[in-house]
Coordinates of C-alpha atoms and ligand atoms in Angstrom, one line a residue:
M1 CA 33.6 -24.4 7.9
S2 CA 35.8 -27.5 7.8
E3 CA 35.0 -30.7 9.9
I4 CA 38.4 -32.4 9.3
D5 CA 42.0 -31.7 8.6
L6 CA 44.1 -34.7 7.3
H7 CA 47.5 -33.0 7.1
T8 CA 49.0 -31.4 10.2
H9 CA 52.4 -31.1 12.0
S10 CA 53.3 -31.0 15.7
T11 CA 56.4 -30.4 17.8
A12 CA 57.3 -34.0 17.0
S13 CA 58.6 -32.6 13.8
D14 CA 58.5 -28.9 12.7
G15 CA 55.1 -27.8 14.0
T16 CA 54.9 -25.5 17.0
L17 CA 52.0 -27.1 18.9
S18 CA 52.6 -30.2 20.9
P19 CA 50.4 -33.2 19.7
K20 CA 48.1 -32.6 22.7
D21 CA 47.8 -28.9 22.0
L22 CA 47.2 -29.6 18.4
V23 CA 44.2 -31.9 19.2
W24 CA 42.9 -29.2 21.6
E25 CA 43.2 -26.7 18.8
A26 CA 41.2 -29.0 16.6
K27 CA 38.5 -29.2 19.3
R28 CA 38.5 -25.4 19.6
C29 CA 38.1 -25.0 15.8
G30 CA 35.1 -27.4 15.9
L31 CA 36.8 -30.2 13.9
K32 CA 35.7 -33.8 14.2
A33 CA 38.8 -35.5 12.9
I34 CA 42.4 -34.7 12.2
A35 CA 45.4 -36.7 11.0
L36 CA 48.8 -36.0 12.5
T37 CA 51.3 -36.3 9.7
D38 CA 54.7 -35.3 11.1
H39 CA 57.8 -35.5 8.8
D40 CA 59.9 -38.6 9.3
T41 CA 58.5 -39.5 12.8
T42 CA 55.6 -41.2 14.5
S43 CA 56.7 -40.1 18.0
G44 CA 53.7 -37.7 18.4
L45 CA 51.1 -40.3 17.6
K46 CA 50.5 -41.8 21.0
E47 CA 50.1 -38.4 22.7
A48 CA 47.7 -37.3 19.9
K49 CA 45.6 -40.4 20.1
E50 CA 45.3 -40.1 23.9
A51 CA 44.3 -36.4 23.5
G52 CA 41.8 -37.5 20.9
K53 CA 40.1 -39.8 23.5
E54 CA 40.2 -37.1 26.1
F55 CA 38.8 -34.3 23.9
N56 CA 36.5 -36.6 21.8
I57 CA 38.3 -35.8 18.5
E58 CA 39.0 -38.6 16.0
V59 CA 42.8 -38.8 15.5
I60 CA 44.2 -40.6 12.5
A61 CA 47.8 -41.7 12.8
G62 CA 50.0 -40.7 9.9
C63 CA 53.3 -39.3 8.7
E64 CA 54.7 -37.4 5.7
L65 CA 57.8 -38.4 3.7
S66 CA 59.6 -36.3 1.1
V67 CA 60.7 -38.5 -1.8
E68 CA 63.2 -38.1 -4.7
Y69 CA 61.6 -36.2 -7.6
P70 CA 63.5 -34.3 -10.3
Y71 CA 60.8 -31.7 -11.4
G72 CA 59.5 -30.4 -8.1
Q73 CA 58.7 -31.5 -4.5
M74 CA 57.0 -34.9 -4.0
H75 CA 55.6 -35.6 -0.6
I76 CA 53.8 -38.8 0.4
L77 CA 51.4 -39.1 3.3
G78 CA 50.6 -42.4 5.0
L79 CA 47.3 -42.4 6.9
W80 CA 46.0 -44.9 9.4
L81 CA 49.4 -46.1 10.4
P82 CA 49.8 -48.2 13.6
V83 CA 50.7 -45.9 16.5
E84 CA 54.1 -47.7 16.7
P85 CA 54.9 -49.0 13.2
K86 CA 57.9 -51.2 13.8
K87 CA 59.2 -51.8 10.2
L88 CA 58.6 -48.2 9.2
E89 CA 60.6 -46.9 12.2
S90 CA 63.9 -48.2 10.9
Y91 CA 63.5 -46.2 7.7
L92 CA 62.4 -43.1 9.7
Q93 CA 65.4 -43.5 12.0
F94 CA 67.7 -43.6 8.9
L95 CA 66.0 -40.4 7.5
R96 CA 66.3 -38.6 10.9
D97 CA 70.0 -39.5 11.1
K98 CA 70.5 -38.0 7.6
R99 CA 68.6 -34.9 8.8
H100 CA 71.2 -34.4 11.6
Y101 CA 74.0 -34.7 9.1
R102 CA 72.3 -32.2 6.8
N103 CA 71.5 -29.8 9.6
K104 CA 75.1 -29.7 10.6
E105 CA 76.2 -29.1 7.0
I106 CA 73.8 -26.2 6.8
L107 CA 75.3 -24.8 10.0
K108 CA 78.8 -25.1 8.6
K109 CA 77.7 -23.1 5.5
L110 CA 76.2 -20.5 7.8
Q111 CA 79.4 -20.4 9.8
R112 CA 81.3 -19.6 6.6
L113 CA 78.9 -16.7 6.2
N114 CA 79.8 -15.4 9.6
I115 CA 76.6 -16.7 11.2
P116 CA 77.7 -19.0 14.0
I117 CA 74.9 -21.2 15.3
D118 CA 75.5 -24.2 17.6
Y119 CA 73.5 -27.3 16.8
E120 CA 72.5 -27.4 20.5
E121 CA 70.6 -24.1 19.9
V122 CA 68.7 -25.8 17.1
K123 CA 68.0 -28.8 19.1
K124 CA 66.6 -26.6 21.9
V125 CA 64.1 -25.0 19.5
A126 CA 63.1 -28.4 18.1
K127 CA 61.2 -30.1 20.8
G128 CA 60.9 -33.4 19.0
E129 CA 63.2 -35.9 17.3
S130 CA 62.7 -34.8 13.7
I131 CA 64.7 -31.7 13.2
G132 CA 64.7 -29.6 10.1
R133 CA 65.0 -26.3 8.4
P134 CA 62.1 -24.5 10.1
H135 CA 64.0 -25.0 13.4
I136 CA 67.1 -23.4 11.9
A137 CA 64.9 -20.6 10.5
T138 CA 63.5 -20.0 14.0
V139 CA 67.0 -19.7 15.5
L140 CA 67.9 -17.2 12.7
V141 CA 64.8 -15.2 13.6
N142 CA 65.5 -15.4 17.4
K143 CA 69.0 -14.1 16.8
K144 CA 67.6 -11.3 14.6
I145 CA 69.7 -12.3 11.6
V146 CA 66.5 -12.3 9.6
S147 CA 63.1 -10.9 10.4
S148 CA 60.9 -13.8 9.4
V149 CA 61.0 -17.6 8.7
Q150 CA 60.3 -16.7 5.1
E151 CA 63.3 -14.5 4.9
A152 CA 65.5 -17.3 6.4
F153 CA 64.3 -19.6 3.6
D154 CA 64.7 -17.0 0.9
K155 CA 68.2 -15.8 1.9
Y156 CA 69.8 -18.8 3.5
I157 CA 68.2 -22.3 3.7
G158 CA 65.7 -22.5 0.8
P159 CA 66.8 -24.0 -2.5
K160 CA 68.1 -20.6 -3.7
G161 CA 69.7 -19.7 -0.3
L162 CA 73.4 -19.3 0.4
A163 CA 73.4 -22.1 2.9
Y164 CA 71.2 -24.6 1.1
V165 CA 71.9 -28.3 1.5
P166 CA 69.6 -30.9 -0.2
K167 CA 67.9 -33.6 1.9
V168 CA 68.4 -37.4 1.6
K169 CA 65.1 -38.9 0.5
L170 CA 63.6 -42.3 -0.2
K171 CA 62.6 -43.1 -3.8
P172 CA 58.8 -42.8 -4.4
K173 CA 58.2 -46.5 -5.0
E174 CA 60.2 -47.4 -1.9
A175 CA 58.2 -44.9 0.3
I176 CA 54.9 -46.1 -1.0
E177 CA 55.7 -49.7 -0.5
I178 CA 57.0 -49.2 3.1
L179 CA 53.9 -47.3 4.0
K180 CA 51.6 -49.8 2.4
D181 CA 53.4 -52.6 4.2
E182 CA 52.3 -50.9 7.5
G183 CA 48.7 -51.0 6.3
A184 CA 48.5 -47.2 5.5
T185 CA 46.4 -45.5 2.9
V186 CA 49.0 -43.7 0.8
I187 CA 48.2 -40.2 -0.5
L188 CA 50.1 -37.9 -2.8
A189 CA 50.4 -34.7 -0.8
H190 CA 49.8 -31.2 -2.4
P191 CA 50.1 -32.4 -6.0
F192 CA 50.7 -28.8 -7.2
S193 CA 54.2 -29.1 -5.9
L194 CA 55.2 -31.6 -8.6
N195 CA 55.2 -28.7 -11.0
L196 CA 53.6 -30.8 -13.8
D197 CA 51.1 -29.8 -16.5
P198 CA 47.8 -31.8 -16.4
Q199 CA 49.0 -34.4 -19.0
D200 CA 52.3 -35.1 -17.3
L201 CA 50.6 -35.2 -13.9
K202 CA 48.1 -37.8 -15.2
K203 CA 51.0 -40.0 -16.4
E204 CA 52.9 -39.6 -13.1
L205 CA 49.7 -40.6 -11.2
Y206 CA 49.4 -43.8 -13.3
T207 CA 53.0 -44.7 -12.4
L208 CA 52.5 -43.9 -8.7
K209 CA 49.2 -45.9 -8.7
D210 CA 51.0 -48.9 -10.2
W211 CA 53.4 -48.7 -7.2
G212 CA 50.5 -48.7 -4.7
L213 CA 49.3 -45.0 -4.4
D214 CA 45.7 -44.9 -3.1
G215 CA 44.8 -41.3 -3.3
I216 CA 45.6 -37.6 -3.7
E217 CA 45.3 -34.6 -1.5
A218 CA 43.0 -32.7 -3.8
Y219 CA 42.1 -30.1 -1.2
Y220 CA 45.1 -28.1 0.1
S221 CA 45.8 -24.6 1.4
E222 CA 47.9 -23.6 -1.6
H223 CA 45.6 -25.1 -4.3
T224 CA 43.6 -22.8 -6.6
K225 CA 40.0 -23.6 -7.4
E226 CA 41.1 -24.7 -10.8
Q227 CA 43.8 -27.0 -9.5
T228 CA 41.4 -28.6 -7.0
E229 CA 38.9 -29.2 -9.8
L230 CA 41.7 -30.8 -11.9
Y231 CA 42.8 -33.1 -9.1
L232 CA 39.2 -34.2 -8.3
K233 CA 38.7 -35.0 -12.0
L234 CA 42.0 -37.0 -12.2
A235 CA 41.1 -38.8 -9.0
K236 CA 37.8 -39.9 -10.5
E237 CA 39.4 -41.0 -13.8
L238 CA 42.2 -43.0 -12.1
K239 CA 39.9 -44.3 -9.2
L240 CA 42.1 -42.6 -6.6
V241 CA 40.6 -41.7 -3.2
I242 CA 40.5 -38.1 -2.1
S243 CA 42.1 -36.4 0.9
G244 CA 42.4 -32.9 2.1
G245 CA 44.4 -30.9 4.7
S246 CA 45.8 -27.6 5.6
D247 CA 49.5 -28.6 6.4
F248 CA 49.1 -26.7 9.6
H249 CA 52.5 -26.0 11.3
G250 CA 51.5 -23.4 13.9
K251 CA 53.7 -20.3 14.3
V252 CA 56.3 -21.1 11.7
K253 CA 53.6 -20.9 9.0
K254 CA 51.4 -18.1 10.4
D255 CA 49.1 -17.8 7.4
I256 CA 47.9 -21.4 7.6
K257 CA 45.1 -22.0 10.1
L258 CA 44.0 -25.5 11.2
G259 CA 41.2 -26.9 9.2
V260 CA 40.7 -23.9 6.9
G261 CA 44.3 -23.2 5.7
K262 CA 44.3 -19.7 4.2
G263 CA 40.6 -19.5 4.8
N264 CA 39.8 -21.3 1.5
L265 CA 39.3 -24.9 2.8
N266 CA 36.0 -26.4 3.5
L267 CA 36.6 -30.1 4.3
P268 CA 33.5 -32.1 5.2
Y269 CA 33.6 -35.3 7.3
T270 CA 32.4 -37.3 4.2
I271 CA 36.1 -37.2 3.0
V272 CA 37.0 -39.4 6.1
E273 CA 33.9 -41.6 5.5
K274 CA 35.0 -42.3 1.9
L275 CA 38.5 -43.0 3.0
K276 CA 37.2 -45.4 5.6
A277 CA 35.0 -47.1 3.1
F278 CA 38.0 -47.5 0.8
R279 CA 39.9 -49.1 3.6
C280 CA 37.1 -51.4 4.6
E281 CA 36.8 -52.7 1.0
R282 CA 40.4 -53.7 1.3
G283 CA 40.0 -55.3 4.7
L284 CA 42.1 -52.6 6.5
P285 CA 41.3 -51.4 10.0
V286 CA 39.9 -47.9 10.5
Ligands
LIG301 P1 63.1 -29.9 5.9 O1 62.2 -31.1 6.0 O2 64.0 -29.7 6.9 O3 63.7 -29.8 4.5 O4 62.1 -28.6 5.9 C1 61.0 -28.6 5.1 C2 59.9 -27.9 5.8 O5 60.2 -26.5 5.8 C3 58.6 -27.9 5.0 O6 57.8 -29.0 5.3 C4 57.9 -26.7 5.4 O7 57.2 -26.9 6.6 C5 59.0 -25.7 5.7 N1 59.2 -24.7 4.6 C6 59.7 -24.9 3.4 N2 59.8 -23.8 2.7 C7 59.4 -22.8 3.6 C8 59.2 -21.4 3.5 N3 59.5 -20.7 2.4 N4 58.7 -20.8 4.6 C9 58.3 -21.5 5.7 N5 58.5 -22.8 5.8 C10 59.0 -23.4 4.8
LIG302 ZN1 56.9 -29.2 7.8
LIG303 FE1 54.6 -31.5 2.4
LIG304 FE1 53.3 -31.2 5.5

């Protein structure tokens, strides 16, 4: 049984529960703390924090940024952000503007495949300001063009799909620095997605640490036991702090449950305690 989940998404980006409902779900699952880490937006943080007070759940304010990386997917989490981070916001606004442009490009490609979708339909599905491929996938499912979100990614909008368009991203160093500037603890999300062997991952972690990386998400729904053990070992060696989360998205990722992921996560509150101690040593608020 998990006590925490430090990687979750709400309707502010591509999750399907509102920030308040997400915090209620955390309560229902018996969690003590969650971090809300929406893609490219902090707009759900205020509601989540208020719900945290109402339901007596500790809510950590965060966000997730995709960054440029040639060998796989690199995502960076910022934890313990201010609820309204002023400097970060201008970068997030830039990224969301690029998302609109990209989404429209994807729709143009779908149009050429005789699948007409109006951007207004996508906006209606997306309840928040950070709009992305899962919303387009949901429209494709609703229109019965595909039978699942997975099929939408495989056939159309995933990297091998017919209507794929890449996303504009920040550079890793830039993203780390912007988040650190806001006082966040910066975590490499789901390190498996870098697609590196252990030696190369270690080298990459040294580089990221030089740029300000604080920790890695050793515990994650998609990690095998062996991968988790490797990430814990590397964290110890490089003096990186450890985080863990499910990457809960609600209905668009049906197999991932809050707190426990695919049933394989067991995240104790001591993870949060250690993160807090790490922050206190650096004079950062918790
Ligand atoms: P975007 O930020 O618009 O590029 O969308 C990326 C998001 O799509 C990821 O954060 C996941 O939540 C989701 N995603 C990516 N691949 C898949 C997939 N195969 N099935 C379901 N969701 C996916
Ligand atoms: Zn997502
Ligand atoms: Fe991610
Ligand atoms: Fe995520």
